[in-house]
Short mmCIF file of C-alpha atoms in Angstrom, two decimals:
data_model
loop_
_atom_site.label_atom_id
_atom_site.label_comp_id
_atom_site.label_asym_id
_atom_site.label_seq_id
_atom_site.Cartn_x
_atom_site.Cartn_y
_atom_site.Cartn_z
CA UNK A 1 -25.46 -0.19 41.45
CA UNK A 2 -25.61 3.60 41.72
CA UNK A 3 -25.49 6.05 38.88
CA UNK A 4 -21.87 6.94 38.85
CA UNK A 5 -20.99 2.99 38.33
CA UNK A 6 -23.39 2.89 35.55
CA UNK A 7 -21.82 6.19 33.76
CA UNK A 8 -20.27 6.04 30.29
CA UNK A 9 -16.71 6.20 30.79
CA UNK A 10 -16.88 8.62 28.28
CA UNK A 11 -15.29 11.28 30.12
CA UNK A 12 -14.15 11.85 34.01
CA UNK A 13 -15.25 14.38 36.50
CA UNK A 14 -11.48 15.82 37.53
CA UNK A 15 -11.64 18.85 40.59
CA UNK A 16 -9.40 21.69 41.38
CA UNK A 17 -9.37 24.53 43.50
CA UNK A 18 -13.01 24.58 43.25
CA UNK A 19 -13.82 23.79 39.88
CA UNK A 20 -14.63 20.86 37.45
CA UNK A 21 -15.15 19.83 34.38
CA UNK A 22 -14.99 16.66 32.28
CA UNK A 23 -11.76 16.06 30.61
CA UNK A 24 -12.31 13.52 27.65
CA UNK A 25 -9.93 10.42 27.37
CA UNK A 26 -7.31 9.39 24.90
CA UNK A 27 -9.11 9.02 21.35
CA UNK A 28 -8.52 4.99 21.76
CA UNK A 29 -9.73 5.39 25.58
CA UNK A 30 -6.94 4.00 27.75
CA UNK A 31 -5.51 5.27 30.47
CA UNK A 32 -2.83 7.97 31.30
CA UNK A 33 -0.19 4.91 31.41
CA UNK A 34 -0.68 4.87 28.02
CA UNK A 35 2.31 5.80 26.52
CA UNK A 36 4.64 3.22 29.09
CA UNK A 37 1.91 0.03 27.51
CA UNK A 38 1.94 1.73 23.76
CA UNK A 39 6.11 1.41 24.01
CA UNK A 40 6.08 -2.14 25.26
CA UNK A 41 3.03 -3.20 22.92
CA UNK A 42 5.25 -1.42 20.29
CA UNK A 43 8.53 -3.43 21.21
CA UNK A 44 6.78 -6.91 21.09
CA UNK A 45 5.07 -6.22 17.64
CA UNK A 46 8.90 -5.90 16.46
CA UNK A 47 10.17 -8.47 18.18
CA UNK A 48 7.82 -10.84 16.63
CA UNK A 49 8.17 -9.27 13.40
CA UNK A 50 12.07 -9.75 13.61
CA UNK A 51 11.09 -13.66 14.75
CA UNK A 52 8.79 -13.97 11.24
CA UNK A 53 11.48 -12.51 9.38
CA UNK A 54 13.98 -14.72 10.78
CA UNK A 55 12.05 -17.95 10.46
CA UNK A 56 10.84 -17.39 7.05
CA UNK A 57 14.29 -16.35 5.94
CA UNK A 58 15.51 -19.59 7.51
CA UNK A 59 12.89 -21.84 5.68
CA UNK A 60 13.91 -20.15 2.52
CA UNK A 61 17.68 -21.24 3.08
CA UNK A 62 16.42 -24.59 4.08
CA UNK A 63 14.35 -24.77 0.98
CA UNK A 64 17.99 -24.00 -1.14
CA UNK A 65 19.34 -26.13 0.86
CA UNK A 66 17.28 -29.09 -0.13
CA UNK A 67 17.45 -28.32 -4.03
CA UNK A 68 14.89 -25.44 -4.55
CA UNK A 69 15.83 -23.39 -7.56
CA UNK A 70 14.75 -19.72 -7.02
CA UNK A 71 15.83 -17.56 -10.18
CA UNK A 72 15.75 -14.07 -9.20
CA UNK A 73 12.94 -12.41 -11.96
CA UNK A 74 14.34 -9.72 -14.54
CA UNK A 75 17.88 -9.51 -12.70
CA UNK A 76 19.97 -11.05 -15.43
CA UNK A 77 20.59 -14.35 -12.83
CA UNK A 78 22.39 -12.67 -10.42
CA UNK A 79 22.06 -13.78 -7.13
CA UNK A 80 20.25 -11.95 -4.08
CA UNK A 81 19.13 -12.11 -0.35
CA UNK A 82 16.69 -14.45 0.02
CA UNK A 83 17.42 -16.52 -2.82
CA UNK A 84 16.03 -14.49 -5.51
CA UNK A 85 12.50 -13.17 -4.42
CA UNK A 86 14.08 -9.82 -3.49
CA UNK A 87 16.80 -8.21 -5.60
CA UNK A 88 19.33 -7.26 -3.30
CA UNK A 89 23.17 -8.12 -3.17
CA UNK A 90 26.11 -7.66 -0.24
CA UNK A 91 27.66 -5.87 1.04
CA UNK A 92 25.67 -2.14 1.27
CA UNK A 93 26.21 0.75 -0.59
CA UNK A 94 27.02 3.62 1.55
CA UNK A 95 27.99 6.44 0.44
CA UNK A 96 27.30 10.48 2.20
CA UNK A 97 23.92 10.27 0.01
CA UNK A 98 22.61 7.64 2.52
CA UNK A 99 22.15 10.28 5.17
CA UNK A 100 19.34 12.04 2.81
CA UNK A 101 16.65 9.29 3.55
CA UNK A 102 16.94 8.60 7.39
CA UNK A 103 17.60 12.41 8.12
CA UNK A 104 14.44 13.05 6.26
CA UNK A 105 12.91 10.19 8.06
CA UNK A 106 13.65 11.67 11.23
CA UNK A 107 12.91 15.64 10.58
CA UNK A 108 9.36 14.43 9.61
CA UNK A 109 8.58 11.76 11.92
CA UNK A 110 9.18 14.63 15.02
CA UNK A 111 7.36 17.90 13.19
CA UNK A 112 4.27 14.51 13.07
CA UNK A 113 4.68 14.16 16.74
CA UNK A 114 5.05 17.37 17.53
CA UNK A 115 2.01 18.28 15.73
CA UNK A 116 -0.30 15.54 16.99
CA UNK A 117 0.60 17.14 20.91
CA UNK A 118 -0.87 20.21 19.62
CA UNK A 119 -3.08 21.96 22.10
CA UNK A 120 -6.47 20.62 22.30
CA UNK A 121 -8.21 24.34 21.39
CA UNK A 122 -5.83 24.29 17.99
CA UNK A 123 -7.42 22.61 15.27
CA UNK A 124 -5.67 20.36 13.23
CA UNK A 125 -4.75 21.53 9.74
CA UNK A 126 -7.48 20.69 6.68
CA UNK A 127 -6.99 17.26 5.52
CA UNK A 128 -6.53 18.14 1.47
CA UNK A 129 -3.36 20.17 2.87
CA UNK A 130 -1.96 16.84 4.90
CA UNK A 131 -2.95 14.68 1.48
CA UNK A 132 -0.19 17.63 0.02
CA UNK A 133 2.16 17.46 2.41
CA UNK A 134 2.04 13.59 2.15
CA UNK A 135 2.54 13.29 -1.22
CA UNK A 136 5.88 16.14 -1.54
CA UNK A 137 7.24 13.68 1.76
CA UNK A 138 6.46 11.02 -0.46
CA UNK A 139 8.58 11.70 -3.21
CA UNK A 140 11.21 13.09 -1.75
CA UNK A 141 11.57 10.34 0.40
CA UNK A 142 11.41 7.80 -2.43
CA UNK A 143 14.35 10.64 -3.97
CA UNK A 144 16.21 10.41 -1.37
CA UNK A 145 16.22 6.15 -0.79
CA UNK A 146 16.72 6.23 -4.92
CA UNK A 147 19.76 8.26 -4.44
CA UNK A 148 20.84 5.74 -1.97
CA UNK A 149 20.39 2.84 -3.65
CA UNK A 150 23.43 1.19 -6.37
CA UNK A 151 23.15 3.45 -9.59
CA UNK A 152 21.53 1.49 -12.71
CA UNK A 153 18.55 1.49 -14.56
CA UNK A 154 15.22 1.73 -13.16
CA UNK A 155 13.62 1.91 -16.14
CA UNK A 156 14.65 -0.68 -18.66
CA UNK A 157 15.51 -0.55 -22.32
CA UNK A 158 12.58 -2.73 -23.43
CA UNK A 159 10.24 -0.24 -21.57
CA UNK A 160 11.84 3.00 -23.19
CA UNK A 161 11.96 1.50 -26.60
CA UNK A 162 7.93 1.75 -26.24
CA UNK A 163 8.85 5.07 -26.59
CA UNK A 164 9.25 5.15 -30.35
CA UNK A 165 6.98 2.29 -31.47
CA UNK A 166 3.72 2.72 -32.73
CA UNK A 167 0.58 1.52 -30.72
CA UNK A 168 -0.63 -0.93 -32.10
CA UNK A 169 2.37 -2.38 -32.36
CA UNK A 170 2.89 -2.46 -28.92
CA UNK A 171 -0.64 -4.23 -28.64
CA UNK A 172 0.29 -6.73 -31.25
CA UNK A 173 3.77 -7.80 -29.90
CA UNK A 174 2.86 -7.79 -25.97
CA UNK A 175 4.00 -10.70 -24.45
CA UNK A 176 2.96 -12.32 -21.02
CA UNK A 177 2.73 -8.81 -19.57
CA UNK A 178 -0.17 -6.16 -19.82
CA UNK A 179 0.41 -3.12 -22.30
CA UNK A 180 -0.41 -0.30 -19.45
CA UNK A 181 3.08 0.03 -18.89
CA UNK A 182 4.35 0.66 -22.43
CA UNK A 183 0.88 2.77 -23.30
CA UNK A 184 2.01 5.31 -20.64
CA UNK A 185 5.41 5.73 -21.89
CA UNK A 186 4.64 5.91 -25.28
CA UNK A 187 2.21 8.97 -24.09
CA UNK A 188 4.94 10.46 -21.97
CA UNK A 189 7.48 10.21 -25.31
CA UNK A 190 4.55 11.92 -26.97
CA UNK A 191 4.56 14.72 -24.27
CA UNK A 192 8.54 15.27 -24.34
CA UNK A 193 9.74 12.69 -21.78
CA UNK A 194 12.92 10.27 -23.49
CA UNK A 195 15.34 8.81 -21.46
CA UNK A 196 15.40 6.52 -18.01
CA UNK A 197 15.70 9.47 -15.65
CA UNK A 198 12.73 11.43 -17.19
CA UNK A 199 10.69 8.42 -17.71
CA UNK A 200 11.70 6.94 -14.05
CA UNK A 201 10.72 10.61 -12.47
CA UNK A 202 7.26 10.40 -14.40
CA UNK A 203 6.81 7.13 -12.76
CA UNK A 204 8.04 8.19 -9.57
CA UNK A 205 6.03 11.39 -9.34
CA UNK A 206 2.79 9.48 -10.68
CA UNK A 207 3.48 6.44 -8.51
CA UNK A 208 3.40 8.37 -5.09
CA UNK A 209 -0.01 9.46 -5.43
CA UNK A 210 -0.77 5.88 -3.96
CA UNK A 211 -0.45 7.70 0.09
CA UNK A 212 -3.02 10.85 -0.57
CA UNK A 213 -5.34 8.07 -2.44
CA UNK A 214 -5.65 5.30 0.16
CA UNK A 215 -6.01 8.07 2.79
CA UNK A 216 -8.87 9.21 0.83
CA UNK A 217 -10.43 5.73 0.45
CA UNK A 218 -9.79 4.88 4.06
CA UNK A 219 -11.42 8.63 5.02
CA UNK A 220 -14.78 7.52 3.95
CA UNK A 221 -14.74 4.10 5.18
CA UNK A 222 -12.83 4.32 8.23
CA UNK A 223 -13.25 8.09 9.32
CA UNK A 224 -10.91 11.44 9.22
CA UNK A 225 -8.68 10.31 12.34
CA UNK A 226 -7.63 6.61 11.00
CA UNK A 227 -6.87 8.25 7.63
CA UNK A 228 -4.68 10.83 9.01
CA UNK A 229 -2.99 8.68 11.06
CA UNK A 230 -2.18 5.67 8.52
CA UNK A 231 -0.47 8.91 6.41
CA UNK A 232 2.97 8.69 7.95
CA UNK A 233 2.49 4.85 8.10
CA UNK A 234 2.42 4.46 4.25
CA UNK A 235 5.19 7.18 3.27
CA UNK A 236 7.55 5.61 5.75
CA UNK A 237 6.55 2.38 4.52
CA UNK A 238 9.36 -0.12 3.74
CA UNK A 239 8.81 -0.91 0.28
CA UNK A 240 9.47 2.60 -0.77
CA UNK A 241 13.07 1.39 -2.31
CA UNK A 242 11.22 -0.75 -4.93
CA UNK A 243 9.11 1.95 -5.63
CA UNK A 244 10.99 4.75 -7.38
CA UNK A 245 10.99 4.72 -11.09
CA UNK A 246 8.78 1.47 -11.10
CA UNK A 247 6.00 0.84 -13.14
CA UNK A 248 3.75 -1.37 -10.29
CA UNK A 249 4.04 1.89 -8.57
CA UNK A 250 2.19 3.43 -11.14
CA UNK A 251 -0.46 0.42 -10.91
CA UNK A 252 -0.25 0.78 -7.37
CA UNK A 253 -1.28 4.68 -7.80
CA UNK A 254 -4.20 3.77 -10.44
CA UNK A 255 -5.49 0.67 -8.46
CA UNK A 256 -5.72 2.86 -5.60
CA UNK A 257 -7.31 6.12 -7.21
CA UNK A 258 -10.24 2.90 -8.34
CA UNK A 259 -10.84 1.90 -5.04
CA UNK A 260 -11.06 5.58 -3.69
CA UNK A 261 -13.67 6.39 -6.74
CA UNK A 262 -15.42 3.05 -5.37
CA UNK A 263 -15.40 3.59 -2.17
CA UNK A 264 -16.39 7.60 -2.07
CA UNK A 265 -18.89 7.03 -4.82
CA UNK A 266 -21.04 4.43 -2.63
CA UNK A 267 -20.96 7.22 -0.06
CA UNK A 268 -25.01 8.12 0.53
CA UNK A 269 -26.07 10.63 -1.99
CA UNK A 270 -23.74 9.76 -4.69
CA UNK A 271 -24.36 9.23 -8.10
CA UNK A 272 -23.80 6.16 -10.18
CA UNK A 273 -21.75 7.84 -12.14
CA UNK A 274 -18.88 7.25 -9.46
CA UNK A 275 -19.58 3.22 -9.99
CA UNK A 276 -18.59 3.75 -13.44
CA UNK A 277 -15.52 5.82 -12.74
CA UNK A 278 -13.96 3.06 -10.36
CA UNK A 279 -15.23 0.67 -12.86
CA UNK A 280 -13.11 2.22 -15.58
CA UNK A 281 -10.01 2.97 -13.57
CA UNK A 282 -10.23 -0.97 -12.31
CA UNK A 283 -10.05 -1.81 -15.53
CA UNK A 284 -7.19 0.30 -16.57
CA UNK A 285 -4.97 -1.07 -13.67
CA UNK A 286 -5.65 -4.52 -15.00
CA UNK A 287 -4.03 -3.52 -17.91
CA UNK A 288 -0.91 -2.82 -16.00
CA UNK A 289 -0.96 -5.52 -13.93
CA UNK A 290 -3.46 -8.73 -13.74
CA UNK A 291 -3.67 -9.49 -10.30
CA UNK A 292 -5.00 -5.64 -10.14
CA UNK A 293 -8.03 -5.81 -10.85
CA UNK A 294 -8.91 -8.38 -8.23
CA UNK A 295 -8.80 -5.18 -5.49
CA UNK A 296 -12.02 -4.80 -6.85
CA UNK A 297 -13.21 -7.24 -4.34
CA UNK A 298 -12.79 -4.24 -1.72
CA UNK A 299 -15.23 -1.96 -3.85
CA UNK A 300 -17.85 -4.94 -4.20
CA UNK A 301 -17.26 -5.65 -0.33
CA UNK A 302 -18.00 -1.66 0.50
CA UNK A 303 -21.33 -1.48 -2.08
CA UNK A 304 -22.81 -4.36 0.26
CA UNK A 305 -21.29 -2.62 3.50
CA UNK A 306 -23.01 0.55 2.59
CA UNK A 307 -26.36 -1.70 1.21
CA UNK A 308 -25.46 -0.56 -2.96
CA UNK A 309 -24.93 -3.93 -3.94
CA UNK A 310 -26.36 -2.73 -7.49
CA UNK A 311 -23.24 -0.72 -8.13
CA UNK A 312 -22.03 -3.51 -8.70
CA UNK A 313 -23.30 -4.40 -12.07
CA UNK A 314 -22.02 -0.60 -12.66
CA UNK A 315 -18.87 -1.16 -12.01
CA UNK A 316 -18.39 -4.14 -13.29
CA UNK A 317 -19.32 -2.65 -16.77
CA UNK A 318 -16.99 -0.22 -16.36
CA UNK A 319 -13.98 -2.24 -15.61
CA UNK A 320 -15.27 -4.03 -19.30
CA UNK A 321 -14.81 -1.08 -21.19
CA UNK A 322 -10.92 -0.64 -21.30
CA UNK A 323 -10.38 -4.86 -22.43
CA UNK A 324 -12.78 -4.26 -24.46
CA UNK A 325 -11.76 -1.33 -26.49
CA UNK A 326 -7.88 -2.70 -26.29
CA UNK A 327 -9.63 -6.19 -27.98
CA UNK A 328 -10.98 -4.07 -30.76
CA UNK A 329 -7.29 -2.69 -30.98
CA UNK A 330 -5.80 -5.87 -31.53
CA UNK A 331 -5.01 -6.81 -27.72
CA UNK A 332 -6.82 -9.59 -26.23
CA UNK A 333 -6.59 -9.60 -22.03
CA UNK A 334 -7.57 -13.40 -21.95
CA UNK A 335 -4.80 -14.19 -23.73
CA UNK A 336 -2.09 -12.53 -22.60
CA UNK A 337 -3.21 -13.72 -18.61
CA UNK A 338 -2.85 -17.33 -20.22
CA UNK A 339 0.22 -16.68 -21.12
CA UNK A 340 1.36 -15.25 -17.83
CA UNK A 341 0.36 -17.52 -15.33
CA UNK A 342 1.95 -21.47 -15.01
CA UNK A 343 -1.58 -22.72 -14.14
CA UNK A 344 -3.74 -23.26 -11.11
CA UNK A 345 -1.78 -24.58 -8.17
CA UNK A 346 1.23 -25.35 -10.65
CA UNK A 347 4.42 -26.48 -8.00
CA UNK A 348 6.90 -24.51 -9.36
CA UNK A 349 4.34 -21.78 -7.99
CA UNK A 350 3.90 -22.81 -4.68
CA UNK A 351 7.71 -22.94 -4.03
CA UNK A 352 7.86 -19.08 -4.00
CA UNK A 353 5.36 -18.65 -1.15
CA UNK A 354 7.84 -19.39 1.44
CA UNK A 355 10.13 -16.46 -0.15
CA UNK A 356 6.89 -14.18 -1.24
CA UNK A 357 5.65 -13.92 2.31
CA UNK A 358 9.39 -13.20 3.36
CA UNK A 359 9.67 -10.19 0.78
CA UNK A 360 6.19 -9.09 1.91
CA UNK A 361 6.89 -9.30 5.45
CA UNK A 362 10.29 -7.52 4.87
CA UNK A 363 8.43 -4.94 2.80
CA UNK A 364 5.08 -3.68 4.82
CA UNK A 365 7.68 -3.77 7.74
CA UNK A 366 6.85 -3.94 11.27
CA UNK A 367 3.44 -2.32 11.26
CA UNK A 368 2.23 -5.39 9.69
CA UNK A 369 2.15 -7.06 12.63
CA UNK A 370 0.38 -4.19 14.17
CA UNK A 371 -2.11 -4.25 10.82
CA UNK A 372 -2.79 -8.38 11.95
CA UNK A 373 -3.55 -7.86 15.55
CA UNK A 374 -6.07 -5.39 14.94
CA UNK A 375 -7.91 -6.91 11.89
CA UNK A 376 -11.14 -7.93 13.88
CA UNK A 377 -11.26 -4.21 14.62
CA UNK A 378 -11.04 -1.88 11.43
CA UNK A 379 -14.35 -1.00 9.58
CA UNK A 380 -11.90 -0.81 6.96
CA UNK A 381 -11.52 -4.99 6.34
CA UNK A 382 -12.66 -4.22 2.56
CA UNK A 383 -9.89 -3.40 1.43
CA UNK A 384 -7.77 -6.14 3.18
CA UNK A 385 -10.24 -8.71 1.57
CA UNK A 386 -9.54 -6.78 -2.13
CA UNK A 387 -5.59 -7.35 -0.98
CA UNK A 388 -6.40 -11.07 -0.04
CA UNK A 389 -8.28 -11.94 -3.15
CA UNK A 390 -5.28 -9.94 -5.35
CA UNK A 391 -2.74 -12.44 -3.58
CA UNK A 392 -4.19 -15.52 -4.22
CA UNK A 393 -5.48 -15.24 -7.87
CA UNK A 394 -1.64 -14.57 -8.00
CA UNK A 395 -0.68 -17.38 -6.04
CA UNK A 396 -3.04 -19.88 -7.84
CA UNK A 397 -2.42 -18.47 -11.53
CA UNK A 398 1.73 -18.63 -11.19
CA UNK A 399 1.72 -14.53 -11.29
CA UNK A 400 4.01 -14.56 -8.41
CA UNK A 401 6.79 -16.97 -9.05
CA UNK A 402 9.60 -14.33 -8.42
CA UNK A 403 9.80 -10.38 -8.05
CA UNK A 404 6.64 -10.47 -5.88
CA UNK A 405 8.27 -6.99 -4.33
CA UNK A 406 6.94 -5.33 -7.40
CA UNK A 407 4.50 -6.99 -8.67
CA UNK A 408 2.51 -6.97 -5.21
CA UNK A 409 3.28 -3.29 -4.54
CA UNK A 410 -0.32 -2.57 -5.22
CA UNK A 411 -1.64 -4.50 -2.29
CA UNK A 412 0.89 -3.34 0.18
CA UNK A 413 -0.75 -0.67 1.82
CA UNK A 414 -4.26 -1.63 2.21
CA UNK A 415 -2.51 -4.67 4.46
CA UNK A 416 -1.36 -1.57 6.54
CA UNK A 417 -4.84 0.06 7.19
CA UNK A 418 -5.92 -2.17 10.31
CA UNK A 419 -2.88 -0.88 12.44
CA UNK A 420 -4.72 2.29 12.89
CA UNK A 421 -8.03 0.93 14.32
CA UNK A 422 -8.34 2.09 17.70
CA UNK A 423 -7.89 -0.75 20.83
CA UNK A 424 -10.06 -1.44 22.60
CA UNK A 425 -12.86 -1.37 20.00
CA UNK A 426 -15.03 2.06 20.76
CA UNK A 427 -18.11 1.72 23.54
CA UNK A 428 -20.48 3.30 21.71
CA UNK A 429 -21.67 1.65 18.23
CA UNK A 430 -20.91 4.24 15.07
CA UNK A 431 -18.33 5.40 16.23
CA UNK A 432 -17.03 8.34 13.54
CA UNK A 433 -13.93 10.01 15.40
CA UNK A 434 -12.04 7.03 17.18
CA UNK A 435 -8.05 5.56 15.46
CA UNK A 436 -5.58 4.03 17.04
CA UNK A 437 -2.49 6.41 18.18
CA UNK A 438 0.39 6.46 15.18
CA UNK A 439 3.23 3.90 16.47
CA UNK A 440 6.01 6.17 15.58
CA UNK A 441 8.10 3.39 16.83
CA UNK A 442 6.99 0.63 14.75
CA UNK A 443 6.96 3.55 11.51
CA UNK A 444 10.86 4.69 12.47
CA UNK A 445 11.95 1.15 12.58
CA UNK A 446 10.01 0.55 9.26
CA UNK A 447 11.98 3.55 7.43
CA UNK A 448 15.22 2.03 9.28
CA UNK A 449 14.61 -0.75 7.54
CA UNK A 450 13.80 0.92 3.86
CA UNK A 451 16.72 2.90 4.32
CA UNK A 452 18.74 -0.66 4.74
CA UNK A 453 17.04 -2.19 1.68
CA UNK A 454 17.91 0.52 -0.61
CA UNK A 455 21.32 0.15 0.38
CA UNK A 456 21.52 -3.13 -0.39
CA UNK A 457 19.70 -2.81 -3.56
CA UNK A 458 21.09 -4.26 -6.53
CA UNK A 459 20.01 -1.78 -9.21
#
C-alpha cells in the first residue's frame, strides 16, 4: 500500500491552473453530496417521527377505548388531545397574531443559514454574543407563540396569592408541591411585580435563560461547534408553547444554570468552589420541582468523565444546604415528596407512560429522533443519563401521572444535545472542533409544529 492510500483523509490535494493546496472537508467529513444525503436522512427522521407520533397517539385512544381514565392535571376536567396528558382542545385558534411566531421562525432560521455559509476567512461571531442573540430569539419567540395561543391565565390565582402571604406561611401550608415556585413570586411581589401578566413575563424572561445555559454546559463538554449548533435547535424547540409564563420553565432555567456550574467547574484548573455552586443551585431546583434534582446524575457522570469524582461529596453538600435551611424554616422536603408521589410502580402511574412518551415525543419534536440515532456518538451522554434518571424517579414515584409537558420541561433539551454529534464519529481521537451540520429541516418542522400546539392550546 503506498503512501497516498495510507494518508489521513484529513484533507485532499485539489489542482488548478498550476496550483494546489489542501482544501479541508465538511466539519462532519462527508462528501460534497452531502447536502442531497443530509435532505433525505432529514426526511426519514420525520417520517419516523410522524410514525411514533401516530402509533403512540393510537395506543393512547386504544387505551380510552378499553376503560383508561386519563384526567387532564390542573385543567378544571376539560377534555384534550391525547386524552388529557397534553392540554389542548379543537378546533385552532387563528387569529392575524398567528403569523408573529412562524414569520419569526422563518426570518431567523435563514439569517442562521445564511450565516453558517459565511466565507471560510470570516470568523464566526464570539460565542457570549450568539448566547445574546439566543436568548432575545428566545423570548420573543415564546411572545410571539403566547400571543398565539387561547387568552387565559398562565399564571394561576393560587400562585399570585403567594404574592401577599407571608413566608413561612407559604412553607407551613405547602401541599404536594415544592415552595420554589411561590418563594419566587413572593420575591417578585416584594420587588413591584402583582398581577398574571407581570408575574407570567418574570417567568417568561427568567425561564428562557434555559438555551444560553445548556449551550454553555454542552460548550465545555461537547466543544464550541456542537454548542453553537444545538442553539437554534432548542429556541425552535417544540415545547416552547408550554413554556411562556410557566413556572417548570423557571426550574428548567435553574436546573440548567446547576448543571452548567457542574459541568464548567470540573473543567481542569477549577476550583471547588464551582462543586459547591452547582451543588447549591441543584438543590434550589429541587425545591421547584422534585424530579429536578435527579439531573444531578449528569454532573456526577461529568466529575468521573473528567477523573473529579471527589466533587462529588462537594456537591452533594451543597445541594443539602437549601432542604436544609427550608427544614429549619418549617418545610420538610421528605415530606412533601411523600405526599406527591402514588408510590413505587403504583398502576395508576404506569397508565400515563403510553400518553407521557406521546407528549414528550410531540414536544422535543422531530430532532428527537435525530438526538436517538446519534446517542452512541455525543461526548455529551451526561446529560442524557441526568434526563434518564429525572424520568424514571418520576415514573416510579407517581410524579408524572398527568401534565408531564410541564413538569418534564426541565429534561427536554438535554434529550436534544446528541442530534448535533457529528456522523461519522471523527478519525482522529480528541477530537475538539467536529458537530454535526444544524438540520434546519428537522428544526423548521419542529417550530411548525410549536406554532400548531399553541394554537390549539387550551389556556
Amino acid at each position: 500500500m503506498s503512501a497516498a492510500d495510507t494518508a489521513s483523509p484529513a484533507a485532499t490535494p485539489t489542482t488548478a491552473g498550476g496550483r494546489s493546496w489542501w482544501r479541508a472537508p465538511p466539519p462532519d467529513g462527508s462528501s460534497p453530496a452531502r447536502p442531497v444525503r443530509a435532505g433525505r436522512d432529514q426526511l426519514r427522521e420525520l417520517a419516523l417521527w410522524m410514525v411514533l407520533a401516530a402509533a403512540l397517539a393510537g395506543a393512547t385512544a386504544l387505551l380510552v377505548a378499553t376503560g383508561v381514565h386519563f384526567a387532564p392535571a390542573g385543567h378544571g376536567g376539560r377534555g384534550g388531545l391525547a386524552a388529557g396528558t397534553l392540554p389542548l382542545s379543537w378546533p385552532p385558534r387563528l387569529t392575524p397574531r398567528t403569523a408573529l411566531a412562524p414569520a419569526l421562525a422563518v426570518g431567523v432560521l435563514l439569517a442562521a443559514a445564511l450565516l453558517a455559509r459565511r466565507p471560510g476567512d470570516r470568523p464566526a461571531p464570539a460565542f457570549g454574543v450568539s448566547l445574546g442573540l439566543s436568548y432575545l430569539v428566545t423570548v420573543a419567540w415564546w411572545l410571539a407563540l403566547g400571543a398565539a395561543s387561547r387568552p387565559g391565565e398562565r399564571v394561576s390565582a393560587a400562585l399570585l396569592a403567594a404574592g401577599d402571604r407571608a413566608p413561612s406561611d407559604l412553607l407551613r401550608t405547602t401541599g404536594g408541591q415544592p415552595p420554589g415556585p411561590e418563594l419566587l413570586t413572593w420575591v417578585l411581589a416584594r420587588a413591584g411585580l402583582h398581577g398574571g401578566l407581570a408575574v407570567g413575563l418574570a417567568f417568561t424572561a427568567l425561564g428562557a435563560s434555559v438555551v444560553p445555559l445548556v449551550a454553555l454546559a454542552v460548550r465545555s463538554l461537547c466543544h464550541e461547534p456542537a454548542a453553537r449548533r444545538l442553539l437554534p435547535v432548542l429556541v425552535f424547540a417544540p415545547w416552547a408553547p408550554f413554556a411562556v409564563a410557566s413556572r417548570d420553565a423557571v426550574t428548567a432555567a435553574v436546573a440548567a444554570a446547576a448543571l452548567a456550574v457542574g459541568v464548567v467547574g470540573c473543567e481542569r484548573g477549577r476550583r471547588a468552589w464551582w462543586a459547591l455552586g452547582a451543588g447549591l443551585l441543584l438543590g434550589v431546583a429541587g425545591l421547584f420541582s422534585f424530579p429536578a434534582m435527579w439531573l444531578g446524575v449528569a454532573v456526577a457522570a461529568a466529575y468521573f468523565v473528567r477523573r473529579r469524582p471527589l466533587l462529588n461529596v462537594i456537591t452533594g453538600v451543597g445541594a443539602l444546604l437549601p432542604l436544609f435551611v427550608l427544614r429549619l424554616a418549617g418545610y420538610s422536603w421528605p415530606d412533601g415528596l411523600a405526599r406527591a408521589g402514588t408510590g413505587l410502580f403504583d398502576h395508576t402511574a404506569l397508565t400515563w407512560l403510553v400518553p407521557d412518551l406521546l407528549a414528550v415525543l410531540l414536544c422535543c419534536g422531530p430532532v428527537l429522533v435525530r438526538a436517538a440515532r446519534r446517542i452512541a456518538m455525543t461526548p455529551g451522554w451526561p446529560f442524557l443519563v441526568g434526563a434518564v434518571a429525572s424520568a424514571l424517579f418520576a415514573l416510579l414515584d407517581g410524579l408524572a401521572s398527568g401534565g408531564v409537558v410541564t413538569s418534564w420541561l426541565p429534561l427536554f433539551p438535554w434529550l436534544l444535545v446528541a442530534a448535533l454529534a457529528p456522523r461519522p464519529r471523527p478519525a482522529l481521537p480528541g477530537d475538539t472542533s467536529s458537530a454535526g451540520a444544524v438540520p434546519y429541516g428537522l428544526v423548521g418542522a419542529g417550530a411548525a409544529v410549536a406554532v400548531a400546539l399553541a394554537a390549539l392550546l387550551t389556556a
